[in-house]
mmCIF file of C-alpha atoms in Angstrom:
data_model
loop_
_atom_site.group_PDB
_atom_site.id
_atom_site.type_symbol
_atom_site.label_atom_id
_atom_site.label_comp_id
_atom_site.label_asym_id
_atom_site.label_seq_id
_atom_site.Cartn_x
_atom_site.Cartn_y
_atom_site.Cartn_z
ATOM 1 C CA UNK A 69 45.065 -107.795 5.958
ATOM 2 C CA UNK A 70 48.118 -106.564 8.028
ATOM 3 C CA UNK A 71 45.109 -104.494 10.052
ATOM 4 C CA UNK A 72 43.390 -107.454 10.959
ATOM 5 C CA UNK A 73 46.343 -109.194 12.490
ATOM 6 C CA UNK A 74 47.037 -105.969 14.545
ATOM 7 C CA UNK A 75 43.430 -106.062 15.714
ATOM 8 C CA UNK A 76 43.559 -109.542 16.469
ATOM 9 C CA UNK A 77 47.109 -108.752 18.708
ATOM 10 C CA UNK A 78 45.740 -105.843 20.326
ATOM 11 C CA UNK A 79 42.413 -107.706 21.503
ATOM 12 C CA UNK A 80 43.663 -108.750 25.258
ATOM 13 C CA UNK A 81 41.905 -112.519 26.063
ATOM 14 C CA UNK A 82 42.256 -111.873 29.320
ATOM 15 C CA UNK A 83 40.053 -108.514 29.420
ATOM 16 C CA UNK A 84 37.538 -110.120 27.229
ATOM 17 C CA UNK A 85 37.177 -113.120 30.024
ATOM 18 C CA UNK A 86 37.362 -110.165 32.983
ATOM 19 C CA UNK A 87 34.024 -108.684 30.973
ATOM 20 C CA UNK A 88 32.171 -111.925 30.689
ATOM 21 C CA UNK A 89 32.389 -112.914 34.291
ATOM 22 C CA UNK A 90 31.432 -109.862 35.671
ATOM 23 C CA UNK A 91 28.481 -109.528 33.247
ATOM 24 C CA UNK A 92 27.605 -113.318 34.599
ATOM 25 C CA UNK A 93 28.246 -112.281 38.300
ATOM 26 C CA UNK A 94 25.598 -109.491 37.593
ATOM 27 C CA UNK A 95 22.996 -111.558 35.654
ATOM 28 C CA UNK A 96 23.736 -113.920 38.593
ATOM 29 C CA UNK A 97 22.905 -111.541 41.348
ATOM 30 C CA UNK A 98 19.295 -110.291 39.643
ATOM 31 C CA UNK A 99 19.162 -114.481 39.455
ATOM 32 C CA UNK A 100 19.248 -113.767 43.283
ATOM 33 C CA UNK A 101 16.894 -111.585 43.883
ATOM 34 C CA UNK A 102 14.255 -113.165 42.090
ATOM 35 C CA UNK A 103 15.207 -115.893 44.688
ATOM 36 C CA UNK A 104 14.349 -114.197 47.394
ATOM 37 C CA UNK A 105 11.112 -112.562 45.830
ATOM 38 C CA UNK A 106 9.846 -115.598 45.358
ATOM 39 C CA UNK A 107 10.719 -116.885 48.599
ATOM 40 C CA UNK A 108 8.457 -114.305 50.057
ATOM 41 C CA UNK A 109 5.697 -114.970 47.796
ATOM 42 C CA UNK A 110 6.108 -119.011 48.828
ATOM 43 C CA UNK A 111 5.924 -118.311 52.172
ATOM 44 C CA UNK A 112 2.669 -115.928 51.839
ATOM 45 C CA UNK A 113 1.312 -119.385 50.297
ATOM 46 C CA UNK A 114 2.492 -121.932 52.414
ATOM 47 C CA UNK A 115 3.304 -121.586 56.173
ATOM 48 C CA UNK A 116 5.829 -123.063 58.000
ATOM 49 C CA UNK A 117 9.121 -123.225 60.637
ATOM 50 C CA UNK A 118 11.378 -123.602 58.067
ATOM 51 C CA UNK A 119 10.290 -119.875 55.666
ATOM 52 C CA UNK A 120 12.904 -117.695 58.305
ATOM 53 C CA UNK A 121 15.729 -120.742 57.479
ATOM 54 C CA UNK A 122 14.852 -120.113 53.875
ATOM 55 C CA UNK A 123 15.102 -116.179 54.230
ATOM 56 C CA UNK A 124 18.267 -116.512 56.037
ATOM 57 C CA UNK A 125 19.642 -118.803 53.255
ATOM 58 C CA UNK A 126 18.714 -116.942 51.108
ATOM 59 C CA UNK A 127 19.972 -113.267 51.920
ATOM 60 C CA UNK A 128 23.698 -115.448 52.693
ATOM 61 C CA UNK A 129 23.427 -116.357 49.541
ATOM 62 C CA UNK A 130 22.674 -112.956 48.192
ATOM 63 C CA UNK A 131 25.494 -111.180 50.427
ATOM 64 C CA UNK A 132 27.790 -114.036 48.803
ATOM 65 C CA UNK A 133 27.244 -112.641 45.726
ATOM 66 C CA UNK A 134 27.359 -109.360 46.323
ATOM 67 C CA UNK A 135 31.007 -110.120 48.049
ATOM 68 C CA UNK A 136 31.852 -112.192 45.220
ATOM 69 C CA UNK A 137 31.122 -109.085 42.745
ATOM 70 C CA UNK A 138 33.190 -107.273 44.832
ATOM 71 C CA UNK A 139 36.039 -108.897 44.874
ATOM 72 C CA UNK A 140 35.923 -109.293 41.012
ATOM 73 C CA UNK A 141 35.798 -105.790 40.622
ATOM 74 C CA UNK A 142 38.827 -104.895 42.509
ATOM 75 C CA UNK A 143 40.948 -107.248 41.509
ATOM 76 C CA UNK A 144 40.733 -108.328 38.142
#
């Protein structure tokens, strides 16, 4: 019994929290990849002036993310 309290102290919150967001932040960036695949498999299907606005929106986004993971990493 008095084990399972000192597990329960020694479990940090904020650590646990610090785990799940990065693990989202990574799930997130795959999410952004498959963004941009499909992008380029839209615009193989249907042609027009706006497919470079799209690619360009869509790599921002991408670098976003990847800044965003940075950041998380080094400081949290």
């Amino acid at each position: 019994m008095i084990e399972n309290i000192n597990l329960l102290n020694s479990i940090n919150l904020f650590l646990i929290i610090k785990i799940s967001l990065e693990v989202f932040l990574f799930v997130y960036a795959i999410i952004a990849i498959v963004v941009i695949r499909q992008i380029k498999f839209m615009t193989k299907t249907i042609k027009s002036d706006a497919n470079k606005y799209l690619f360009i929106l869509a790599y921002l986004h991408l670098i976003a993310v990847f800044i965003t993971i940075f950041i998380t990493l080094t400081t949290l």
